[in-house]
Amino acid sequence: SYELTQPPSVSVSPGQTARITCSGDALPRKYAYWYQQKSGQAPVLVIYEDSKRPSGIPERFSGSSSGTMATLTVSGAQVEDEAAYYCYSFDSSGNLKGVFGGGTKLTVL
Amino acid sequence: QVQLVQSGSELKKPGASVKVSCKASGYTFTSDAMNWVRQAPGQGLEWMGWIDTNTGNPMYAQDFTGRFVFSLDTSVNTAYLQISGLKADDTAVYYCARDSQGAVAVTWGQGTLVTVSS
C-alpha cells in the first residue's frame, strides 16, 4: 500500500525556521495537505493543495512541493507551534484513496 | 459557523458493535464529502475512508473493509461510523472531518473515544 514518509521529530529554537518533509512516490501528481495536532485536540488544516493557506492560519506557515517531496515550513517558529504535524495525500490509482504520513513532532524550545 | 459534533465516548466489550455519530451544522450537508479518521492511543492519524454525502457512496481504505460501515441520515445532517466485531486494537479516537471546496478534511469533529475492553 502507498506510504508517505515523515521524520519522527524536528526541533528548533523560537524564532528559527522549521522545515518538515513528507516524501511519497505520487507527490509529483497529487497534492499534499498538512495538519497540525496539538496535544489532546483535533487536527487543524494548515496547508492545502501543496501551498495554500486556509483563512486564519498565520502567514509563518507555508508549503511547497517538488518532485517526490512536500515541505511544510514554519518561519519564525513560536512556542505555540509545538505540535505534531501530519502530511496527507492520495495514492496514484485514481480511486481517491488517501493516506496520512506517520507524523512529525515539532519541538520549539 | 460550520461545526461537526460527535457522539460521546463509548466503552464496549470485545465482539460488540458501536455506532459513532457526527452531526453537521452551518453548511449544506450534502455538498461536501465526509472523511473518517482513526487515532489509536499515542499513535498517528489513519485515514479510514470517506462517504459521498450526495450519493451515500462510501470509499474505504484497505485496512477498513468488512467490519467498518459509513452511513448517512441526510434528514438530520448526520454521518455515522459503525464498527462490528470490536477488538481491543479498535480502541482509538475516531474523528469525522468534512471536505470543502477541493480541500480535504477542512473541518473536524471533536473526536469520539471508543474503548474496547473486557
PDB file of C-alpha atoms in Angstrom:
ATOM      1  CA  SER A   1       0.000   0.000   0.000  1.00  0.00           C
ATOM      2  CA  TYR A   2       1.013   3.606  -0.577  1.00  0.00           C
ATOM      3  CA  GLU A   3       3.058   5.340   2.122  1.00  0.00           C
ATOM      4  CA  LEU A   4       4.081   8.881   2.993  1.00  0.00           C
ATOM      5  CA  THR A   5       7.299   9.205   4.981  1.00  0.00           C
ATOM      6  CA  GLN A   6       7.974  11.946   7.529  1.00  0.00           C
ATOM      7  CA  PRO A   7      10.808  12.389  10.038  1.00  0.00           C
ATOM      8  CA  PRO A   8       9.644  11.489  13.553  1.00  0.00           C
ATOM      9  CA  SER A   9      10.856  14.729  15.083  1.00  0.00           C
ATOM     10  CA  VAL A  10      12.153  18.207  14.310  1.00  0.00           C
ATOM     11  CA  SER A  11      13.458  20.615  16.907  1.00  0.00           C
ATOM     12  CA  VAL A  12      14.128  24.357  16.619  1.00  0.00           C
ATOM     13  CA  SER A  13      14.611  27.328  18.907  1.00  0.00           C
ATOM     14  CA  PRO A  14      11.945  30.046  18.989  1.00  0.00           C
ATOM     15  CA  GLY A  15      12.288  32.376  16.010  1.00  0.00           C
ATOM     16  CA  GLN A  16      14.093  29.829  13.863  1.00  0.00           C
ATOM     17  CA  THR A  17      12.694  28.241  10.726  1.00  0.00           C
ATOM     18  CA  ALA A  18      11.383  24.697  10.958  1.00  0.00           C
ATOM     19  CA  ARG A  19      11.075  22.522   7.887  1.00  0.00           C
ATOM     20  CA  ILE A  20       9.122  19.272   7.932  1.00  0.00           C
ATOM     21  CA  THR A  21       9.338  16.979   4.928  1.00  0.00           C
ATOM     22  CA  CYS A  22       6.981  14.386   3.508  1.00  0.00           C
ATOM     23  CA  SER A  23       8.061  12.011   0.775  1.00  0.00           C
ATOM     24  CA  GLY A  24       5.867   9.872  -1.447  1.00  0.00           C
ATOM     25  CA  ASP A  25       6.075   8.475  -4.960  1.00  0.00           C
ATOM     26  CA  ALA A  26       2.780  10.024  -6.069  1.00  0.00           C
ATOM     27  CA  LEU A  27       3.511  13.557  -4.821  1.00  0.00           C
ATOM     28  CA  PRO A  28       4.583  14.768  -8.297  1.00  0.00           C
ATOM     29  CA  ARG A  29       0.979  14.088  -9.383  1.00  0.00           C
ATOM     30  CA  LYS A  30      -1.031  14.542  -6.177  1.00  0.00           C
ATOM     31  CA  TYR A  31      -1.490  17.462  -3.825  1.00  0.00           C
ATOM     32  CA  ALA A  32      -0.161  17.424  -0.274  1.00  0.00           C
ATOM     33  CA  TYR A  33      -2.116  18.628   2.733  1.00  0.00           C
ATOM     34  CA  TRP A  34      -0.727  19.438   6.183  1.00  0.00           C
ATOM     35  CA  TYR A  35      -2.445  19.173   9.557  1.00  0.00           C
ATOM     36  CA  GLN A  36      -1.365  20.439  12.952  1.00  0.00           C
ATOM     37  CA  GLN A  37      -2.436  18.490  16.024  1.00  0.00           C
ATOM     38  CA  LYS A  38      -1.767  19.843  19.482  1.00  0.00           C
ATOM     39  CA  SER A  39      -1.896  17.518  22.447  1.00  0.00           C
ATOM     40  CA  GLY A  40      -5.440  16.394  23.259  1.00  0.00           C
ATOM     41  CA  GLN A  41      -7.006  18.333  20.385  1.00  0.00           C
ATOM     42  CA  ALA A  42      -8.466  17.543  16.987  1.00  0.00           C
ATOM     43  CA  PRO A  43      -6.225  18.198  13.979  1.00  0.00           C
ATOM     44  CA  VAL A  44      -6.341  21.533  12.153  1.00  0.00           C
ATOM     45  CA  LEU A  45      -5.677  22.014   8.434  1.00  0.00           C
ATOM     46  CA  VAL A  46      -2.768  24.442   7.977  1.00  0.00           C
ATOM     47  CA  ILE A  47      -1.867  23.934   4.280  1.00  0.00           C
ATOM     48  CA  TYR A  48      -3.902  22.517   1.403  1.00  0.00           C
ATOM     49  CA  GLU A  49      -3.114  21.806  -2.247  1.00  0.00           C
ATOM     50  CA  ASP A  50       0.644  21.949  -1.554  1.00  0.00           C
ATOM     51  CA  SER A  51       0.915  25.626  -0.709  1.00  0.00           C
ATOM     52  CA  LYS A  52      -2.439  27.269   0.016  1.00  0.00           C
ATOM     53  CA  ARG A  53      -3.155  28.545   3.496  1.00  0.00           C
ATOM     54  CA  PRO A  54      -6.700  28.447   4.933  1.00  0.00           C
ATOM     55  CA  SER A  55      -8.059  31.632   6.396  1.00  0.00           C
ATOM     56  CA  GLY A  56      -6.996  32.126   9.986  1.00  0.00           C
ATOM     57  CA  ILE A  57      -3.711  30.263   9.642  1.00  0.00           C
ATOM     58  CA  PRO A  58      -0.710  32.526  10.372  1.00  0.00           C
ATOM     59  CA  GLU A  59       1.465  33.584   7.444  1.00  0.00           C
ATOM     60  CA  ARG A  60       4.501  31.916   9.033  1.00  0.00           C
ATOM     61  CA  PHE A  61       3.098  28.594   7.815  1.00  0.00           C
ATOM     62  CA  SER A  62       3.898  27.841   4.189  1.00  0.00           C
ATOM     63  CA  GLY A  63       4.058  24.784   1.976  1.00  0.00           C
ATOM     64  CA  SER A  64       5.871  23.690  -1.142  1.00  0.00           C
ATOM     65  CA  SER A  65       6.261  20.568  -3.205  1.00  0.00           C
ATOM     66  CA  SER A  66       8.949  19.436  -5.608  1.00  0.00           C
ATOM     67  CA  GLY A  67       9.249  16.011  -7.134  1.00  0.00           C
ATOM     68  CA  THR A  68       8.504  13.317  -4.586  1.00  0.00           C
ATOM     69  CA  MET A  69       8.820  15.620  -1.564  1.00  0.00           C
ATOM     70  CA  ALA A  70       6.462  18.105   0.026  1.00  0.00           C
ATOM     71  CA  THR A  71       7.690  20.501   2.689  1.00  0.00           C
ATOM     72  CA  LEU A  72       5.933  22.411   5.439  1.00  0.00           C
ATOM     73  CA  THR A  73       7.885  25.454   6.563  1.00  0.00           C
ATOM     74  CA  VAL A  74       7.250  27.341   9.782  1.00  0.00           C
ATOM     75  CA  SER A  75       9.143  30.617   9.537  1.00  0.00           C
ATOM     76  CA  GLY A  76       9.969  32.177  12.874  1.00  0.00           C
ATOM     77  CA  ALA A  77       8.525  29.260  14.829  1.00  0.00           C
ATOM     78  CA  GLN A  78       6.823  30.152  18.069  1.00  0.00           C
ATOM     79  CA  VAL A  79       6.370  28.115  21.237  1.00  0.00           C
ATOM     80  CA  GLU A  80       2.667  27.715  20.433  1.00  0.00           C
ATOM     81  CA  ASP A  81       3.585  25.965  17.165  1.00  0.00           C
ATOM     82  CA  GLU A  82       4.835  22.960  19.124  1.00  0.00           C
ATOM     83  CA  ALA A  83       2.630  20.113  17.915  1.00  0.00           C
ATOM     84  CA  ALA A  84       2.504  17.010  15.767  1.00  0.00           C
ATOM     85  CA  TYR A  85       2.265  17.691  12.045  1.00  0.00           C
ATOM     86  CA  TYR A  86       0.854  15.215   9.548  1.00  0.00           C
ATOM     87  CA  CYS A  87       1.013  15.279   5.782  1.00  0.00           C
ATOM     88  CA  TYR A  88      -1.809  13.745   3.766  1.00  0.00           C
ATOM     89  CA  SER A  89      -2.143  12.879   0.108  1.00  0.00           C
ATOM     90  CA  PHE A  90      -3.676  10.382  -2.301  1.00  0.00           C
ATOM     91  CA  ASP A  91      -2.247   7.341  -3.964  1.00  0.00           C
ATOM     92  CA  SER A  92      -1.853   7.420  -7.734  1.00  0.00           C
ATOM     93  CA  SER A  93      -4.507   4.819  -8.509  1.00  0.00           C
ATOM     94  CA  GLY A  94      -7.156   7.448  -9.248  1.00  0.00           C
ATOM     95  CA  ASN A  95      -9.653   5.997  -6.797  1.00  0.00           C
ATOM     96  CA  LEU A  96      -9.295   8.879  -4.323  1.00  0.00           C
ATOM     97  CA  LYS A  97      -7.870   6.767  -1.500  1.00  0.00           C
ATOM     98  CA  GLY A  98      -5.925   8.898   0.917  1.00  0.00           C
ATOM     99  CA  VAL A  99      -3.113   8.281   3.344  1.00  0.00           C
ATOM    100  CA  PHE A 100      -1.506  10.168   6.220  1.00  0.00           C
ATOM    101  CA  GLY A 101       2.187  10.300   6.877  1.00  0.00           C
ATOM    102  CA  GLY A 102       3.408   8.985  10.194  1.00  0.00           C
ATOM    103  CA  GLY A 103       3.587  12.433  11.735  1.00  0.00           C
ATOM    104  CA  THR A 104       6.407  14.719  12.884  1.00  0.00           C
ATOM    105  CA  LYS A 105       6.664  16.097  16.386  1.00  0.00           C
ATOM    106  CA  LEU A 106       7.824  19.710  16.204  1.00  0.00           C
ATOM    107  CA  THR A 107       9.527  20.900  19.384  1.00  0.00           C
ATOM    108  CA  VAL A 108      10.128  24.615  19.823  1.00  0.00           C
ATOM    109  CA  LEU A 109      12.360  25.390  22.788  1.00  0.00           C
TER     110      LEU A 109
ATOM    111  CA  GLN B   1     -20.487  28.641  11.805  1.00  0.00           C
ATOM    112  CA  VAL B   2     -19.524  25.259  10.374  1.00  0.00           C
ATOM    113  CA  GLN B   3     -19.495  22.655  13.098  1.00  0.00           C
ATOM    114  CA  LEU B   4     -19.233  18.887  13.441  1.00  0.00           C
ATOM    115  CA  VAL B   5     -20.397  17.485  16.761  1.00  0.00           C
ATOM    116  CA  GLN B   6     -19.691  13.852  17.505  1.00  0.00           C
ATOM    117  CA  SER B   7     -21.333  11.493  19.965  1.00  0.00           C
ATOM    118  CA  GLY B   8     -19.807  10.756  23.331  1.00  0.00           C
ATOM    119  CA  SER B   9     -17.263   8.208  24.494  1.00  0.00           C
ATOM    120  CA  GLU B  10     -18.130   4.528  24.348  1.00  0.00           C
ATOM    121  CA  LEU B  11     -16.939   1.534  26.370  1.00  0.00           C
ATOM    122  CA  LYS B  12     -17.605  -1.770  24.660  1.00  0.00           C
ATOM    123  CA  LYS B  13     -16.734  -5.404  25.162  1.00  0.00           C
ATOM    124  CA  PRO B  14     -14.863  -7.388  22.526  1.00  0.00           C
ATOM    125  CA  GLY B  15     -17.210  -8.685  19.849  1.00  0.00           C
ATOM    126  CA  ALA B  16     -19.772  -5.925  20.359  1.00  0.00           C
ATOM    127  CA  SER B  17     -20.717  -3.204  17.897  1.00  0.00           C
ATOM    128  CA  VAL B  18     -20.618   0.571  18.161  1.00  0.00           C
ATOM    129  CA  LYS B  19     -22.121   3.396  16.124  1.00  0.00           C
ATOM    130  CA  VAL B  20     -20.491   6.826  16.235  1.00  0.00           C
ATOM    131  CA  SER B  21     -22.447   9.832  15.001  1.00  0.00           C
ATOM    132  CA  CYS B  22     -21.234  13.113  13.503  1.00  0.00           C
ATOM    133  CA  LYS B  23     -23.849  15.869  13.297  1.00  0.00           C
ATOM    134  CA  ALA B  24     -23.102  18.698  10.883  1.00  0.00           C
ATOM    135  CA  SER B  25     -24.352  22.263  11.007  1.00  0.00           C
ATOM    136  CA  GLY B  26     -23.636  25.582   9.364  1.00  0.00           C
ATOM    137  CA  TYR B  27     -23.408  24.358   5.760  1.00  0.00           C
ATOM    138  CA  THR B  28     -25.254  22.259   3.206  1.00  0.00           C
ATOM    139  CA  PHE B  29     -24.602  18.720   4.426  1.00  0.00           C
ATOM    140  CA  THR B  30     -24.892  17.050   1.045  1.00  0.00           C
ATOM    141  CA  SER B  31     -22.418  19.367  -0.681  1.00  0.00           C
ATOM    142  CA  ASP B  32     -19.215  18.099   0.926  1.00  0.00           C
ATOM    143  CA  ALA B  33     -17.746  14.622   1.442  1.00  0.00           C
ATOM    144  CA  MET B  34     -17.159  13.339   4.948  1.00  0.00           C
ATOM    145  CA  ASN B  35     -13.997  11.543   5.974  1.00  0.00           C
ATOM    146  CA  TRP B  36     -13.414   9.245   8.936  1.00  0.00           C
ATOM    147  CA  VAL B  37     -10.025   9.118  10.666  1.00  0.00           C
ATOM    148  CA  ARG B  38      -8.769   6.855  13.444  1.00  0.00           C
ATOM    149  CA  GLN B  39      -6.122   7.649  16.033  1.00  0.00           C
ATOM    150  CA  ALA B  40      -5.051   4.896  18.404  1.00  0.00           C
ATOM    151  CA  PRO B  41      -3.636   5.970  21.783  1.00  0.00           C
ATOM    152  CA  GLY B  42      -0.273   7.664  21.317  1.00  0.00           C
ATOM    153  CA  GLN B  43      -0.274   6.926  17.599  1.00  0.00           C
ATOM    154  CA  GLY B  44      -0.689   8.851  14.365  1.00  0.00           C
ATOM    155  CA  LEU B  45      -3.689   9.545  12.185  1.00  0.00           C
ATOM    156  CA  GLU B  46      -5.106   6.810   9.941  1.00  0.00           C
ATOM    157  CA  TRP B  47      -7.444   7.692   7.090  1.00  0.00           C
ATOM    158  CA  MET B  48     -10.319   5.212   7.181  1.00  0.00           C
ATOM    159  CA  GLY B  49     -12.174   6.431   4.119  1.00  0.00           C
ATOM    160  CA  TRP B  50     -14.880   8.824   3.080  1.00  0.00           C
ATOM    161  CA  ILE B  51     -18.514   8.936   2.114  1.00  0.00           C
ATOM    162  CA  ASP B  52     -20.096  10.944  -0.670  1.00  0.00           C
ATOM    163  CA  THR B  53     -22.860  12.765   1.206  1.00  0.00           C
ATOM    164  CA  ASN B  54     -24.753  13.388  -2.025  1.00  0.00           C
ATOM    165  CA  THR B  55     -24.961   9.769  -3.202  1.00  0.00           C
ATOM    166  CA  GLY B  56     -24.224   7.864   0.013  1.00  0.00           C
ATOM    167  CA  ASN B  57     -21.442   6.004  -1.775  1.00  0.00           C
ATOM    168  CA  PRO B  58     -18.602   5.061   0.625  1.00  0.00           C
ATOM    169  CA  MET B  59     -14.908   4.533  -0.104  1.00  0.00           C
ATOM    170  CA  TYR B  60     -12.929   2.510   2.440  1.00  0.00           C
ATOM    171  CA  ALA B  61      -9.197   2.408   2.955  1.00  0.00           C
ATOM    172  CA  GLN B  62      -7.651  -1.032   2.560  1.00  0.00           C
ATOM    173  CA  ASP B  63      -7.399  -1.703   6.302  1.00  0.00           C
ATOM    174  CA  PHE B  64     -11.007  -0.700   6.981  1.00  0.00           C
ATOM    175  CA  THR B  65     -13.061  -3.044   4.864  1.00  0.00           C
ATOM    176  CA  GLY B  66     -15.505  -5.585   6.248  1.00  0.00           C
ATOM    177  CA  ARG B  67     -16.207  -4.508   9.854  1.00  0.00           C
ATOM    178  CA  PHE B  68     -16.491  -0.782   9.210  1.00  0.00           C
ATOM    179  CA  VAL B  69     -19.544   0.864   7.656  1.00  0.00           C
ATOM    180  CA  PHE B  70     -20.127   4.515   6.810  1.00  0.00           C
ATOM    181  CA  SER B  71     -23.715   5.722   6.510  1.00  0.00           C
ATOM    182  CA  LEU B  72     -25.790   8.879   6.448  1.00  0.00           C
ATOM    183  CA  ASP B  73     -29.098  10.280   7.587  1.00  0.00           C
ATOM    184  CA  THR B  74     -29.471  13.394   5.465  1.00  0.00           C
ATOM    185  CA  SER B  75     -32.762  14.303   7.183  1.00  0.00           C
ATOM    186  CA  VAL B  76     -30.771  15.170  10.310  1.00  0.00           C
ATOM    187  CA  ASN B  77     -27.456  16.118   8.660  1.00  0.00           C
ATOM    188  CA  THR B  78     -25.623  13.279  10.358  1.00  0.00           C
ATOM    189  CA  ALA B  79     -22.931  10.842   9.270  1.00  0.00           C
ATOM    190  CA  TYR B  80     -22.336   7.569  11.049  1.00  0.00           C
ATOM    191  CA  LEU B  81     -19.487   5.126  11.536  1.00  0.00           C
ATOM    192  CA  GLN B  82     -20.454   1.642  12.640  1.00  0.00           C
ATOM    193  CA  ILE B  83     -17.859  -0.887  13.737  1.00  0.00           C
ATOM    194  CA  SER B  84     -18.840  -4.500  14.321  1.00  0.00           C
ATOM    195  CA  GLY B  85     -16.920  -7.363  15.935  1.00  0.00           C
ATOM    196  CA  LEU B  86     -14.931  -4.925  18.060  1.00  0.00           C
ATOM    197  CA  LYS B  87     -11.383  -5.899  19.035  1.00  0.00           C
ATOM    198  CA  ALA B  88      -9.056  -4.440  21.643  1.00  0.00           C
ATOM    199  CA  ASP B  89      -6.955  -2.768  18.960  1.00  0.00           C
ATOM    200  CA  ASP B  90     -10.021  -0.852  17.746  1.00  0.00           C
ATOM    201  CA  THR B  91      -9.544   1.257  20.891  1.00  0.00           C
ATOM    202  CA  ALA B  92      -8.981   4.722  19.485  1.00  0.00           C
ATOM    203  CA  VAL B  93     -10.343   8.194  18.978  1.00  0.00           C
ATOM    204  CA  TYR B  94     -12.449   8.352  15.834  1.00  0.00           C
ATOM    205  CA  TYR B  95     -12.829  11.673  14.022  1.00  0.00           C
ATOM    206  CA  CYS B  96     -15.167  12.800  11.276  1.00  0.00           C
ATOM    207  CA  ALA B  97     -13.797  15.534   9.012  1.00  0.00           C
ATOM    208  CA  ARG B  98     -15.519  17.427   6.225  1.00  0.00           C
ATOM    209  CA  ASP B  99     -14.008  18.260   2.843  1.00  0.00           C
ATOM    210  CA  SER B 100     -14.684  21.711   1.419  1.00  0.00           C
ATOM    211  CA  GLN B 101     -14.053  23.376  -1.939  1.00  0.00           C
ATOM    212  CA  GLY B 102     -11.485  20.846  -3.034  1.00  0.00           C
ATOM    213  CA  ALA B 103      -9.621  20.813   0.262  1.00  0.00           C
ATOM    214  CA  VAL B 104      -9.564  17.607   2.284  1.00  0.00           C
ATOM    215  CA  ALA B 105     -10.676  17.456   5.914  1.00  0.00           C
ATOM    216  CA  VAL B 106     -11.103  21.173   6.440  1.00  0.00           C
ATOM    217  CA  THR B 107     -13.361  20.917   9.481  1.00  0.00           C
ATOM    218  CA  TRP B 108     -13.047  18.222  12.148  1.00  0.00           C
ATOM    219  CA  GLY B 109     -15.313  16.897  14.820  1.00  0.00           C
ATOM    220  CA  GLN B 110     -14.073  16.816  18.389  1.00  0.00           C
ATOM    221  CA  GLY B 111     -13.433  13.085  18.246  1.00  0.00           C
ATOM    222  CA  THR B 112     -15.109  10.100  19.894  1.00  0.00           C
ATOM    223  CA  LEU B 113     -13.133   7.771  22.128  1.00  0.00           C
ATOM    224  CA  VAL B 114     -14.100   4.138  21.689  1.00  0.00           C
ATOM    225  CA  THR B 115     -12.604   1.817  24.292  1.00  0.00           C
ATOM    226  CA  VAL B 116     -12.796  -1.927  23.785  1.00  0.00           C
ATOM    227  CA  SER B 117     -12.140  -3.885  26.948  1.00  0.00           C
ATOM    228  CA  SER B 118     -13.482  -6.947  28.699  1.00  0.00           C
TER     229      SER B 118
END
